[in-house]
Structures are given as C-alpha cells and as structure tokens.
Amino acid sequence: MKLFFGTALALTLLSAFQSAAVPDPLADFRDLAAAAGLNARTVIGGERTKQFILETTGGGVAIVDYDGDGWPDIFLVNGARRSLSAADAAPVSHLYRNNHDGTFTDVTEKAGVAGKGWGQGVCAGDYDNDGHIDLFVTYYGHQVLYRNNGDGTFNDVTRGSGLSLSKPRWNTGCAFLDFNRDGRLDLLVSAYVDYADATRYAPGSRDNCFWKGLGVMCGPHGLAGSSNALYRGNPDGTFTNVSEEAGLLKPRPAYGLTPLVLDYDNDGWPDVYVANDSSPSLLFHNNGNGTFKEVGLQAGVALNADGRAQAGMGVGAGDYNRDGWLDIVKTNFDDDTMSLYRNLGGGTFDDATVAGGLGVNTAYLGWGTGFIDFDLDSWPDIFIVNGHVYPEADRIGGRYGYEQPKVLYRNLGNGRFEDVSKRAGPGVAAKKAARGAAFGDLFNSGRQDVVVNNMNDSPTLLHDCAPSAGHSLVVQLIGTRSNRSAIGARVTVQLAGRRLIDEVRSGGSFCSQSDLRIHTGLGVLTRADRIEVAWPSGTADAVAAIDADQLVVIREGSGVVRREPLVRRVLAACEQH
C-alpha cells in the first residue's frame, strides 16, 4: 500500500512537473495548403544535389488581390531544371484565385501568367494607375511585366514597356516605388551572380566549391557579381533605365538578392536597402532630386556588429520598438545569426540582434521574413522561413539539415524578442526547404496568414487556427494624386497614446510580395483614436475614432470611402486537422 501511494505520488508530481515545463501554446499555425487547393509543385534545380548556384535561389510568392474583389489571391513563382525528361512538362508559375471560402482555384492558364524559365522573384503595383494591380516577375536571363486587363487576365507587355533586357542578367528581387514622387510607379530590380558565372564551374572544382569538406556547387564567393537596376516610370506607361544617372551603379557589383523600400530617415522620400549575399549590404539614400547615395556603411546596416559582411537573403521593415522609426530585419546564412538593425534616428542604425534576444538560432539558413503581429498585441513580431542551399547538409547531420523549421519570435514589448516557435503550432515546426514568404490576411479575418514557396515541393499556407482575444484593423489605401496603389504611403495608427507606423510596400521578404493593405494589431482595445496617412504626393488625410475589427478603405483627399467588418471565421480545414 505504501509502495502504491508512493508511486502514485511520484507520478502525480512528475505529471505536474511536465505540465509546468511545457508552456502554453501561443498560436496554432497549421499548413492548410492542400485543403485550400494549393497543390502545384515548385521545381528548382536538382533535388539531391545542386550542380550550379543557379539551382539554389528563386521561389518568390505574392499575396495580391489581382481581380479587385477584396479577397487576396496568391501567385507562386516557379523555376526550372537543367534537364527534363520527355515525360515532364516544363514548370510554370501559378496564380490562384481566392474562392472566399478557405479554398483557391488555379486560374493560371485563363489569366495568361503561365511563364516558364528559371523564375526568381515577384512584386506588384498598379504601374499604369488604371485601378488594377499588375505583376512583375524576374528570371535568370529575362524579366516579365504582366499588365492587368481588369477582366481576370493579364498581357505580357515587357517588350513595349522598355523593360526588355539588352543582355541577359540574373535578376532576383524587385520592388515598385515612386522614387521621384511624380505619381507614377518606378521599378527597382536587384541582381545576383553574373549571368555567365551562374553555370560556369562544376561542384568541387575550385577552392570556393566546398562546404564542410564536401564538394558542392560553387559560389557566390569567387564569382562575378551584378548591380541593381532602376527604371523610371514614364507618362505613357513605359520605363526608362536610369540606373547610372540615379547613382545605383556607383557601388561595385555584389550579390544582390532582395530590395526593401522604406523611408528610414522620415524625410518623405523612399530609400532602398538591398540584402546582399556574402558582401556588404547596401542602403541607397534618396536625395530627393532623382539620385541616390549609398550610405550603408555610414548608417550601420552594411555589416554586423563585429564589422563582418554577412550572407543576406531576405529583409523586412517595421517599427518593432514603436519609436516612430522603421527598423530592419535581415536573414542570413547558417553558422550566423539573423540581423536586427534598430533605427536610432538621424540616419543611423544599431545592430540590436544580440541585445534583442535574436542571437539564439545559428543552425538555420534564413530566407523570407517580415514583421507580423501574430498575437495582435500591437507589438510587431518576426517570422522567418528557413532551408539550406546544399542538399548535402543532410549528409553532415547533427544540427544541419536541408529542410528546416520556421522560426517565430514574439515581441516582448521591451526591446527584446522570445523564440516561441515550439509554441506556435505544427505548421511552424514542419521542416521544408523554404524560400519566398508573403504575409497577408487571406480570409479577411483580421489575422495575418503566411504563404511559403518551397523548393521542389508544394507550397505552405500557414493559418493560425487558434482563437485570439486581440483586435485589429486593416487599412487599404487608394491614391489619386499619388500612385493608385499608394505604394510609399505611411500609415500611423494612434491608440491610447501609442503611435504605430507602417508603409505600403512593394517587394521585400525574400523576392516576394506581401499584401498591400496595412495590418495593425490593437491588443484589447476596441477602437483606434486616429488614423493618419502621409501620401507620397505630400498631402495628408486623417480619420478619427475608428472601431476595431474592420477593413477601412481610405481614398486620397476623400477620407474613408468604405468600411467592411473583419469576420473571425473558423475554416473547415482547421476543424479537420
């Protein structure tokens, strides 16, 4: 009897200890891609080995409302393979229309966007100001501008737009912006390794073609780099390459992957940060006269705190400490930390990675990233998707692997973050060789979802199936004097003495496009005191006393023109998992 009670007591204490040792879940992100109908496979190079560095990048994704029905749709960039069997059809990119019920329909062929080739990145914006969002897709060797016809279809207008390449480049990320604030969108395109060098050297053939003793694909070290390109939008809907006169060719060629557009110094002019692989990242300050000056080193965002260049992949912007200045998050290679650059104001940043609690994961190779407020507490959190470039990582074993989990850092509101990945649901823990990631409220529920493009795999759609006590606002802007997409507009939401800022942004993450609408968590508050919009044209609008949990559409010069409730739907796929 004593033995029984002793054993029972021990088991009770053990159970209590285990319960106390396992923190409560903070989210329940689940991969609903298959249930939602996102089943097309992205093909990018070899699966067991990569012969060339060309086979390691690509996989951008866009969340964009292409048909203007108020429900964001999904565009996935596909890649290629150096050799396809006779039975294999060449991969194409895919456009999925939102069915408003938690599912999507593949409308690629009907829409006319079944592009082929070594696809890399995608960005979106209404370049011709006709009220329909257009798409720009980058490739190894060429680039494509899809003009939205407004009837569910697109036309490839690259040749007539001035965006055809005079010689092939390995273009990667892209972003629409209005750098001269003339009301017409311009276009910035980053580029990676020199076109010819991308397939020049065999694995293990040179000193830069080894990783941890294994012969692997070569680069980027030892390969020639490339420069960024800037195209100015013209009144007739065409573009002119102004890279040289704008100052973008002054830095020496590097390995550019993802451009991020943000007004980092709050002067009203959009600046550009470019995440470079294995070389100092670049920060182009907009001089306000049609030119840029590269100031990355002076601003403190070219290198890490140790003065070392990192292998930058993806990049995002957000005001994580709510001081009114946009900060930068950047993903890097493994055996290194990610980067968090805290904006100090006055044009400089501080590397706050370690001080912010983000130096804890060095086994992952990060790609798509962004600030998202997953718990709606009004503090921007950080989401990162990971995956190695070498399939051979599985042969090394230990902490290395080709497919890797995602990471979610929760903002603690005191300048620090906490890794809560293990408390965020099975979708975060699932291992994939991820690349691009896009963020947006796919189901108009007030919660942000994540779409991830995976290497040689179907995509991931992460939706938080857990209920939330927090409230939110989604703000959609329509420019009149400014570009119709309102890209570059800054939104400030005031609540209880706090000011939450964000900007309408094209591009970012890793070669991807997130929802053009602004998503803001309000915490327990059920009303925002005020929404202010600073438009690229220099005008401003303000709206007072806005109830939470709704979409607010603001037109430049007219104020609020539409309000729609955000409905906390329980998706059928959540109940089935």
Coordinates of C-alpha atoms in Angstrom, one line a residue:
M1 CA 0.0 0.0 0.0
K2 CA 2.8 2.4 0.9
L3 CA 4.5 1.5 -2.4
F4 CA 1.3 2.2 -4.3
F5 CA 0.8 5.6 -2.7
G6 CA 4.5 6.4 -3.1
T7 CA 4.4 5.5 -6.8
A8 CA 1.1 7.4 -7.3
L9 CA 2.6 10.5 -5.6
A10 CA 5.7 10.3 -7.7
L11 CA 3.7 10.0 -10.9
T12 CA 1.5 12.9 -9.8
L13 CA 4.5 15.1 -9.1
L14 CA 6.1 14.1 -12.4
S15 CA 3.0 14.9 -14.3
A16 CA 2.7 18.3 -12.6
F17 CA 6.4 19.0 -13.4
Q18 CA 5.9 18.1 -17.0
S19 CA 2.8 20.2 -17.3
A20 CA 4.6 23.1 -15.8
A21 CA 7.7 22.6 -18.0
V22 CA 5.6 22.8 -21.2
P23 CA 4.5 26.4 -21.8
D24 CA 1.0 27.0 -23.1
P25 CA 0.7 27.4 -26.8
L26 CA 0.6 31.0 -28.1
A27 CA -0.7 30.1 -31.6
D28 CA -1.8 27.2 -33.7
F29 CA -0.4 27.7 -37.2
R30 CA -1.3 24.9 -39.4
D31 CA -0.4 24.2 -43.0
L32 CA -3.8 24.4 -44.9
A33 CA -2.3 24.5 -48.4
A34 CA -3.5 21.0 -49.5
A35 CA -7.0 21.6 -48.2
A36 CA -7.1 25.1 -49.8
G37 CA -6.2 23.6 -53.2
L38 CA -2.6 24.9 -53.4
N39 CA -1.1 21.8 -54.8
A40 CA 1.2 22.9 -57.7
R41 CA 4.8 21.8 -57.2
T42 CA 7.6 24.3 -57.4
V43 CA 10.6 22.9 -59.3
I44 CA 14.0 24.5 -58.8
G45 CA 17.0 22.5 -59.9
G46 CA 18.2 19.2 -58.6
E47 CA 16.8 17.6 -55.5
R48 CA 19.7 15.5 -54.1
T49 CA 22.4 17.8 -55.3
K50 CA 22.8 21.2 -56.9
Q51 CA 25.2 21.3 -59.8
F52 CA 25.3 25.1 -60.0
I53 CA 24.4 28.1 -57.8
L54 CA 21.5 28.9 -60.2
E55 CA 19.6 25.9 -58.7
T56 CA 19.6 27.4 -55.1
T57 CA 17.5 30.6 -55.4
G58 CA 14.1 31.5 -56.6
G59 CA 10.7 30.7 -55.2
G60 CA 9.2 34.1 -54.7
V61 CA 5.5 34.4 -53.8
A62 CA 2.9 37.2 -53.9
I63 CA -0.3 37.8 -52.0
V64 CA -2.2 40.3 -54.2
D65 CA -5.8 41.0 -55.0
Y66 CA -5.5 40.8 -58.8
D67 CA -9.2 40.7 -59.5
G68 CA -10.2 43.5 -57.1
D69 CA -12.9 41.6 -55.3
G70 CA -11.5 42.4 -51.8
W71 CA -10.0 38.9 -51.3
P72 CA -6.3 38.5 -51.7
D73 CA -5.1 35.9 -54.2
I74 CA -1.8 34.0 -54.5
F75 CA 0.9 34.0 -57.2
L76 CA 3.7 31.5 -56.9
V77 CA 6.9 31.8 -59.0
N78 CA 8.1 28.5 -60.4
G79 CA 11.6 27.6 -61.6
A80 CA 13.2 25.1 -63.9
R81 CA 15.5 22.2 -64.1
R82 CA 18.6 21.8 -66.2
S83 CA 17.3 18.7 -67.9
L84 CA 13.7 17.4 -68.0
S85 CA 12.6 14.0 -69.2
A86 CA 10.4 13.7 -72.2
A87 CA 7.5 13.0 -70.0
D88 CA 8.0 16.1 -67.8
A89 CA 6.2 19.3 -68.8
A90 CA 8.2 22.5 -68.2
P91 CA 7.2 24.0 -64.9
V92 CA 5.1 27.3 -65.0
S93 CA 4.3 29.9 -62.4
H94 CA 0.8 29.6 -60.8
L95 CA -2.0 32.1 -60.0
Y96 CA -4.6 31.0 -57.5
R97 CA -7.9 32.9 -57.2
N98 CA -9.4 33.2 -53.7
N99 CA -12.8 31.5 -53.5
H100 CA -13.8 33.3 -50.3
D101 CA -14.4 30.0 -48.5
G102 CA -10.9 29.0 -47.5
T103 CA -10.1 27.5 -50.8
F104 CA -8.4 28.7 -54.1
T105 CA -8.8 27.9 -57.8
D106 CA -5.8 27.6 -60.1
V107 CA -6.5 30.2 -62.9
T108 CA -3.0 30.3 -64.3
E109 CA -3.9 29.5 -67.9
K110 CA -7.0 31.6 -68.1
A111 CA -5.2 34.6 -66.6
G112 CA -2.3 34.3 -69.0
V113 CA 0.6 34.2 -66.5
A114 CA 2.0 30.7 -67.1
G115 CA 5.5 31.9 -67.5
K116 CA 8.4 29.4 -67.9
G117 CA 12.1 29.6 -67.1
W118 CA 14.3 30.0 -64.0
G119 CA 11.8 32.2 -62.1
Q120 CA 13.1 34.1 -59.2
G121 CA 11.0 36.9 -57.7
V122 CA 7.8 38.8 -58.0
C123 CA 6.5 42.3 -57.0
A124 CA 3.2 44.0 -57.6
G125 CA 1.9 47.5 -58.2
D126 CA -0.5 49.4 -60.4
Y127 CA 2.1 50.9 -62.7
D128 CA -0.3 52.4 -65.2
N129 CA -2.7 53.8 -62.5
D130 CA -5.8 52.1 -64.0
G131 CA -7.0 50.6 -60.8
H132 CA -5.8 47.1 -61.5
I133 CA -2.7 45.6 -59.8
D134 CA 0.0 44.5 -62.2
L135 CA 2.8 41.9 -61.7
F136 CA 6.5 42.0 -62.4
V137 CA 8.4 38.7 -62.4
T138 CA 12.1 38.2 -62.5
Y139 CA 14.0 35.4 -64.1
Y140 CA 17.5 34.2 -64.7
G141 CA 18.1 35.8 -68.2
H142 CA 14.9 37.9 -68.6
Q143 CA 12.1 39.7 -66.8
V144 CA 8.3 40.0 -67.5
L145 CA 5.8 42.8 -66.9
Y146 CA 2.2 41.5 -66.8
R147 CA -0.3 44.2 -67.3
N148 CA -3.6 43.5 -65.6
N149 CA -6.5 43.9 -68.1
G150 CA -9.1 44.2 -65.3
D151 CA -11.1 41.2 -66.6
G152 CA -9.2 38.4 -64.8
T153 CA -6.5 38.3 -67.5
F154 CA -3.0 39.7 -68.0
N155 CA -0.9 40.6 -71.0
D156 CA 2.8 40.3 -71.3
V157 CA 3.8 43.9 -72.2
T158 CA 7.5 43.6 -71.5
R159 CA 8.7 44.3 -75.0
G160 CA 6.7 47.5 -75.4
S161 CA 7.3 48.8 -71.9
G162 CA 11.1 49.3 -72.2
L163 CA 11.8 46.5 -69.7
S164 CA 13.3 44.0 -72.2
L165 CA 16.9 43.3 -71.3
S166 CA 19.6 44.3 -73.8
K167 CA 21.7 41.4 -72.4
P168 CA 20.8 38.6 -70.0
R169 CA 21.1 39.2 -66.3
W170 CA 20.4 37.0 -63.2
N171 CA 17.6 39.2 -61.8
T172 CA 16.4 38.3 -58.3
G173 CA 14.2 40.6 -56.1
C174 CA 12.2 43.6 -57.3
A175 CA 10.1 46.4 -55.9
F176 CA 7.8 49.1 -57.3
L177 CA 8.4 52.5 -55.8
D178 CA 7.8 56.2 -56.6
F179 CA 11.3 57.4 -56.1
N180 CA 10.7 60.8 -57.6
R181 CA 7.2 61.2 -56.2
D182 CA 5.6 62.1 -59.5
G183 CA 2.6 59.9 -59.1
R184 CA 3.9 57.2 -61.4
L185 CA 5.5 53.9 -60.2
D186 CA 9.1 53.2 -60.9
L187 CA 10.8 49.8 -60.6
L188 CA 13.9 48.6 -58.9
V189 CA 15.4 45.2 -59.7
S190 CA 18.3 43.5 -57.9
A191 CA 20.6 41.0 -59.5
Y192 CA 22.8 38.2 -58.1
V193 CA 25.8 36.5 -59.7
D194 CA 26.9 37.4 -63.2
Y195 CA 24.8 35.6 -65.7
A196 CA 27.6 33.5 -67.2
D197 CA 29.2 32.6 -63.9
A198 CA 26.0 31.1 -62.7
T199 CA 26.7 27.9 -64.6
R200 CA 30.4 28.1 -65.2
Y201 CA 32.1 25.8 -62.6
A202 CA 31.4 22.3 -61.5
P203 CA 31.0 21.3 -57.9
G204 CA 34.3 20.8 -56.0
S205 CA 36.3 22.2 -59.0
R206 CA 37.6 25.3 -57.2
D207 CA 38.5 26.4 -53.6
N208 CA 35.2 28.1 -53.2
C209 CA 33.3 24.9 -54.2
F210 CA 33.5 23.1 -50.8
W211 CA 31.3 23.2 -47.7
K212 CA 32.5 21.5 -44.5
G213 CA 34.7 19.2 -46.6
L214 CA 32.1 18.3 -49.2
G215 CA 32.3 19.2 -52.8
V216 CA 29.3 21.4 -53.5
M217 CA 28.1 23.9 -56.1
C218 CA 30.4 27.0 -56.5
G219 CA 29.7 30.5 -55.2
P220 CA 28.9 33.1 -54.7
H221 CA 32.5 33.7 -53.5
G222 CA 34.8 33.6 -56.4
L223 CA 32.1 34.5 -58.9
A224 CA 31.4 37.9 -60.5
G225 CA 28.6 40.0 -59.0
S226 CA 26.0 42.3 -60.5
S227 CA 24.5 45.7 -60.0
N228 CA 21.0 46.9 -59.2
A229 CA 18.8 48.4 -61.9
L230 CA 16.4 51.3 -61.6
Y231 CA 13.7 52.0 -64.2
R232 CA 11.8 55.3 -64.1
G233 CA 8.1 55.2 -65.0
N234 CA 7.1 57.4 -67.9
P235 CA 3.7 59.2 -68.5
D236 CA 3.0 56.8 -71.5
G237 CA 3.3 53.6 -69.4
T238 CA 6.8 52.8 -70.4
F239 CA 10.0 52.7 -68.4
T240 CA 13.5 54.2 -68.8
N241 CA 16.6 52.7 -67.3
V242 CA 18.1 55.4 -65.1
S243 CA 20.4 53.3 -63.0
E244 CA 23.6 55.2 -63.9
E245 CA 22.2 58.7 -63.6
A246 CA 20.5 57.8 -60.3
G247 CA 23.7 56.6 -58.8
L248 CA 22.9 52.9 -58.4
L249 CA 25.9 51.8 -60.4
K250 CA 28.5 53.6 -58.2
P251 CA 28.9 50.7 -55.7
R252 CA 30.9 47.8 -57.0
P253 CA 29.0 44.8 -58.2
A254 CA 27.8 42.5 -55.5
Y255 CA 25.4 39.6 -54.9
G256 CA 22.0 41.3 -54.6
L257 CA 19.0 39.2 -53.6
T258 CA 16.2 41.3 -52.1
P259 CA 15.5 45.0 -52.2
L260 CA 13.5 46.7 -49.4
V261 CA 11.9 50.1 -49.9
L262 CA 11.4 52.2 -46.8
D263 CA 11.7 55.8 -45.7
Y264 CA 14.3 55.1 -43.0
D265 CA 15.1 58.8 -42.2
N266 CA 11.5 60.1 -42.2
D267 CA 12.2 62.7 -44.8
G268 CA 9.2 61.7 -47.0
W269 CA 11.4 60.2 -49.8
P270 CA 11.6 56.4 -50.3
D271 CA 15.0 54.9 -49.7
V272 CA 16.2 51.4 -50.8
Y273 CA 18.0 48.7 -48.7
V274 CA 19.4 45.7 -50.6
A275 CA 20.2 42.5 -48.8
N276 CA 23.5 41.2 -50.4
D277 CA 24.8 37.7 -50.1
S278 CA 28.4 37.3 -48.9
S279 CA 29.1 41.0 -49.3
P280 CA 28.2 44.2 -47.5
S281 CA 24.5 45.1 -47.9
L282 CA 23.6 48.4 -49.5
L283 CA 21.5 51.4 -48.3
F284 CA 20.6 53.9 -51.0
H285 CA 19.5 57.2 -49.5
N286 CA 17.1 59.1 -51.7
N287 CA 18.5 62.6 -52.2
G288 CA 15.1 63.9 -53.4
N289 CA 16.5 65.1 -56.7
G290 CA 16.3 61.9 -58.8
T291 CA 19.5 60.5 -57.4
F292 CA 20.6 58.2 -54.6
K293 CA 23.7 58.0 -52.4
E294 CA 24.9 54.6 -51.0
V295 CA 25.3 55.1 -47.2
G296 CA 25.1 51.5 -45.8
L297 CA 28.4 51.6 -44.0
Q298 CA 27.9 55.1 -42.5
A299 CA 24.3 54.2 -41.5
G300 CA 25.4 50.9 -39.8
V301 CA 23.5 48.4 -41.9
A302 CA 26.2 47.1 -44.3
L303 CA 27.9 44.8 -41.8
N304 CA 27.1 43.2 -38.5
A305 CA 28.2 44.4 -35.0
D306 CA 31.6 42.7 -35.5
G307 CA 32.3 44.6 -38.7
R308 CA 31.8 41.5 -40.8
A309 CA 29.8 41.1 -44.0
Q310 CA 27.0 38.5 -43.8
A311 CA 25.2 36.4 -46.4
G312 CA 22.0 38.4 -46.5
M313 CA 18.9 36.7 -48.1
G314 CA 15.6 38.2 -47.1
V315 CA 14.7 41.5 -45.5
G316 CA 11.7 43.3 -43.8
A317 CA 10.9 46.6 -42.2
G318 CA 8.8 47.5 -39.1
D319 CA 8.8 49.7 -36.1
Y320 CA 9.4 47.0 -33.5
N321 CA 10.0 49.3 -30.6
R322 CA 7.3 51.8 -31.5
D323 CA 9.6 54.8 -31.5
G324 CA 8.4 56.2 -34.9
W325 CA 11.4 55.0 -36.9
L326 CA 11.4 51.9 -39.2
D327 CA 13.8 49.2 -38.2
I328 CA 15.2 46.4 -40.4
V329 CA 15.3 42.6 -40.1
K330 CA 17.6 40.6 -42.3
T331 CA 18.0 36.8 -42.7
N332 CA 21.5 35.3 -43.3
F333 CA 23.4 32.0 -43.8
D334 CA 23.8 29.3 -41.2
D335 CA 26.5 29.4 -38.5
D336 CA 25.5 33.0 -38.1
T337 CA 22.7 35.0 -36.5
M338 CA 19.9 36.9 -38.3
S339 CA 20.2 40.7 -38.2
L340 CA 18.1 43.2 -36.4
Y341 CA 19.0 46.8 -37.1
R342 CA 17.4 49.3 -34.7
N343 CA 16.8 52.7 -36.2
L344 CA 18.4 55.4 -34.0
G345 CA 17.0 58.3 -35.9
G346 CA 19.3 60.8 -37.5
G347 CA 20.1 58.4 -40.4
T348 CA 21.9 55.7 -38.3
F349 CA 21.2 52.2 -37.0
D350 CA 22.5 49.9 -34.2
D351 CA 22.9 46.2 -34.6
A352 CA 20.5 45.1 -31.9
T353 CA 20.5 41.4 -32.8
V354 CA 22.0 40.1 -29.6
A355 CA 20.6 42.8 -27.3
G356 CA 17.1 42.0 -28.8
G357 CA 17.4 38.3 -27.9
L358 CA 17.7 37.2 -31.5
G359 CA 21.2 35.6 -31.4
V360 CA 19.9 32.3 -30.3
N361 CA 19.5 30.4 -33.6
T362 CA 22.6 29.8 -35.7
A363 CA 21.8 26.4 -37.2
Y364 CA 19.3 27.8 -39.8
L365 CA 19.7 29.4 -43.2
G366 CA 17.0 32.1 -43.4
W367 CA 15.1 33.4 -46.4
G368 CA 11.7 35.1 -46.4
T369 CA 11.0 37.2 -43.3
G370 CA 8.7 40.0 -42.1
F371 CA 7.3 41.8 -39.1
I372 CA 3.8 40.5 -38.4
D373 CA 1.8 40.9 -35.2
F374 CA 0.6 37.3 -34.9
D375 CA -0.9 37.8 -31.4
L376 CA -2.5 41.2 -32.2
D377 CA -1.0 42.8 -29.1
S378 CA 0.2 45.9 -31.2
W379 CA 3.9 44.9 -31.0
P380 CA 5.3 43.6 -34.3
D381 CA 6.7 40.1 -34.1
I382 CA 9.2 38.5 -36.5
F383 CA 8.6 35.5 -38.7
I384 CA 11.3 33.7 -40.7
V385 CA 11.3 30.7 -43.1
N386 CA 14.4 28.6 -43.5
G387 CA 16.0 26.0 -45.7
H388 CA 19.6 25.1 -46.8
V389 CA 21.2 25.7 -50.2
Y390 CA 23.0 22.4 -50.0
P391 CA 21.0 19.1 -50.1
E392 CA 24.3 17.7 -48.9
A393 CA 23.6 19.2 -45.5
D394 CA 21.7 16.0 -44.7
R395 CA 24.9 14.1 -45.0
I396 CA 26.6 16.3 -42.4
G397 CA 23.8 15.6 -39.9
G398 CA 23.7 16.9 -36.4
R399 CA 22.2 20.4 -36.3
Y400 CA 22.5 20.7 -40.1
G401 CA 19.7 19.7 -42.5
Y402 CA 18.4 20.7 -45.9
E403 CA 14.8 21.0 -44.8
Q404 CA 14.4 23.3 -41.8
P405 CA 11.6 24.5 -39.5
K406 CA 10.4 28.1 -39.4
V407 CA 11.0 30.5 -36.6
L408 CA 8.6 32.8 -34.8
Y409 CA 10.0 35.5 -32.5
R410 CA 7.5 37.1 -30.2
N411 CA 8.0 40.8 -29.4
L412 CA 8.1 41.2 -25.6
G413 CA 7.5 45.0 -25.8
N414 CA 10.8 45.9 -24.0
G415 CA 13.1 45.8 -27.0
R416 CA 13.6 42.1 -26.8
F417 CA 12.1 39.0 -28.6
E418 CA 11.5 35.5 -27.5
D419 CA 11.7 32.4 -29.7
V420 CA 8.2 30.9 -29.4
S421 CA 8.4 28.6 -32.4
K422 CA 7.7 25.5 -30.4
R423 CA 4.5 27.1 -29.0
A424 CA 3.2 28.2 -32.4
G425 CA 1.7 25.1 -33.9
P426 CA 2.7 22.2 -36.2
G427 CA 2.9 24.4 -39.3
V428 CA 5.9 26.3 -37.9
A429 CA 7.7 23.2 -36.8
A430 CA 7.3 21.4 -40.1
K431 CA 10.6 21.2 -42.0
K432 CA 10.8 22.4 -45.6
A433 CA 13.5 23.9 -47.9
A434 CA 11.7 27.2 -47.9
R435 CA 12.5 30.3 -49.9
G436 CA 9.9 33.1 -50.5
A437 CA 7.3 34.1 -47.9
A438 CA 4.4 36.5 -48.2
F439 CA 2.2 37.8 -45.4
G440 CA -1.4 38.9 -45.6
D441 CA -5.0 38.4 -44.3
L442 CA -6.1 35.9 -46.9
F443 CA -9.5 35.3 -45.4
N444 CA -10.4 38.8 -44.1
S445 CA -10.4 37.6 -40.6
G446 CA -8.2 40.2 -39.0
R447 CA -5.3 37.7 -38.7
Q448 CA -2.3 37.5 -41.0
D449 CA -1.5 34.3 -42.9
V450 CA 1.8 33.2 -44.4
V451 CA 2.3 31.7 -47.8
V452 CA 5.7 30.0 -48.4
N453 CA 7.2 28.8 -51.6
N454 CA 9.2 25.6 -51.1
M455 CA 12.0 24.1 -53.1
N456 CA 10.9 21.1 -55.2
D457 CA 7.7 20.8 -53.2
S458 CA 4.2 22.2 -52.9
P459 CA 3.6 25.5 -51.1
T460 CA 2.8 26.1 -47.5
L461 CA -0.2 28.1 -46.3
L462 CA 0.0 28.9 -42.6
H463 CA -3.2 29.9 -40.9
D464 CA -3.5 30.4 -37.1
C465 CA -6.4 28.2 -36.1
A466 CA -6.4 29.3 -32.5
P467 CA -8.8 31.9 -31.3
S468 CA -7.5 35.3 -30.4
A469 CA -8.6 37.9 -27.9
G470 CA -6.8 40.7 -29.7
H471 CA -8.4 43.2 -32.1
S472 CA -7.1 44.5 -35.3
L473 CA -7.5 47.0 -38.2
V474 CA -6.8 46.5 -41.9
V475 CA -6.2 49.7 -43.9
Q476 CA -6.4 49.8 -47.7
L477 CA -5.3 53.0 -49.5
I478 CA -6.3 54.4 -52.9
G479 CA -4.1 57.1 -54.3
T480 CA -5.4 59.9 -56.6
R481 CA -2.6 62.5 -56.8
S482 CA -0.2 59.7 -55.6
N483 CA 0.2 56.4 -57.4
R484 CA -3.0 54.5 -57.4
S485 CA -1.5 51.6 -55.3
A486 CA -0.5 54.2 -52.7
I487 CA 3.0 52.5 -52.6
G488 CA 5.2 54.5 -50.3
A489 CA 2.3 56.0 -48.2
R490 CA 2.9 56.0 -44.5
V491 CA 0.1 55.0 -42.1
T492 CA 0.1 56.0 -38.5
V493 CA -2.5 54.4 -36.2
Q494 CA -2.9 56.2 -32.8
L495 CA -4.3 54.3 -29.9
A496 CA -4.1 55.0 -26.1
G497 CA -1.1 57.4 -26.5
R498 CA 0.8 55.0 -28.8
R499 CA 1.7 55.6 -32.5
L500 CA 2.0 52.5 -34.7
I501 CA 3.6 53.2 -38.1
D502 CA 3.9 51.2 -41.3
E503 CA 4.2 51.8 -45.1
V504 CA 2.5 50.4 -48.1
R505 CA 5.3 48.4 -49.7
S506 CA 6.1 46.5 -52.8
G507 CA 8.7 43.7 -52.7
G508 CA 10.6 42.6 -49.6
S509 CA 10.8 39.4 -47.6
F510 CA 12.7 37.2 -50.0
C511 CA 11.9 38.1 -53.6
S512 CA 8.3 38.3 -52.6
Q513 CA 5.2 40.5 -52.4
S514 CA 3.0 40.7 -49.3
D515 CA -0.5 42.2 -49.1
L516 CA -0.5 45.9 -50.0
R517 CA -3.0 46.5 -47.2
I518 CA -1.7 47.7 -43.8
H519 CA -2.5 45.3 -40.9
T520 CA -2.3 46.6 -37.3
G521 CA -3.0 44.8 -34.1
L522 CA -4.8 46.8 -31.4
G523 CA -4.5 44.4 -28.4
V524 CA -7.5 44.6 -26.1
L525 CA -8.6 48.0 -27.4
T526 CA -11.8 48.1 -29.5
R527 CA -11.2 51.5 -31.1
A528 CA -8.3 53.4 -32.6
D529 CA -8.2 57.1 -31.8
R530 CA -7.0 58.2 -35.2
I531 CA -5.5 57.0 -38.5
E532 CA -3.2 59.4 -40.3
V533 CA -2.0 58.9 -43.9
A534 CA 1.0 60.7 -45.3
W535 CA 0.7 60.3 -49.1
P536 CA 3.7 60.2 -51.5
S537 CA 2.3 63.4 -53.1
G538 CA 2.9 65.3 -49.9
T539 CA -0.8 65.5 -49.0
A540 CA -2.3 64.0 -45.8
D541 CA -5.5 62.6 -44.6
A542 CA -6.8 61.8 -41.1
V543 CA -9.7 59.8 -39.7
A544 CA -10.8 59.9 -36.1
A545 CA -12.5 57.3 -33.8
I546 CA -12.2 54.1 -35.9
D547 CA -13.8 50.9 -34.5
A548 CA -11.6 47.8 -34.4
D549 CA -12.1 44.6 -36.4
Q550 CA -12.8 46.2 -39.7
L551 CA -11.3 47.0 -43.1
V552 CA -11.1 50.7 -43.7
V553 CA -10.6 52.0 -47.2
I554 CA -9.2 55.5 -47.5
R555 CA -9.0 57.4 -50.7
E556 CA -6.5 60.3 -51.0
G557 CA -8.3 63.6 -50.5
S558 CA -11.7 61.9 -49.7
G559 CA -11.1 60.1 -46.4
V560 CA -12.9 56.8 -45.7
V561 CA -14.9 55.6 -48.7
R562 CA -15.7 52.1 -47.4
R563 CA -15.8 50.0 -44.2
E564 CA -16.2 46.3 -44.0
P565 CA -16.2 44.1 -40.9
L566 CA -13.5 41.5 -40.4
V567 CA -15.1 38.2 -39.5
R568 CA -13.3 35.7 -37.4
R569 CA -14.1 32.6 -39.4
V570 CA -13.2 29.1 -38.3
L571 CA -12.0 27.5 -41.5
A572 CA -13.2 24.0 -42.2
A573 CA -9.7 22.9 -42.7
C574 CA -8.8 23.9 -39.2
E575 CA -11.5 21.6 -37.8
Q576 CA -10.3 18.7 -40.0
H577 CA -6.7 18.8 -38.7

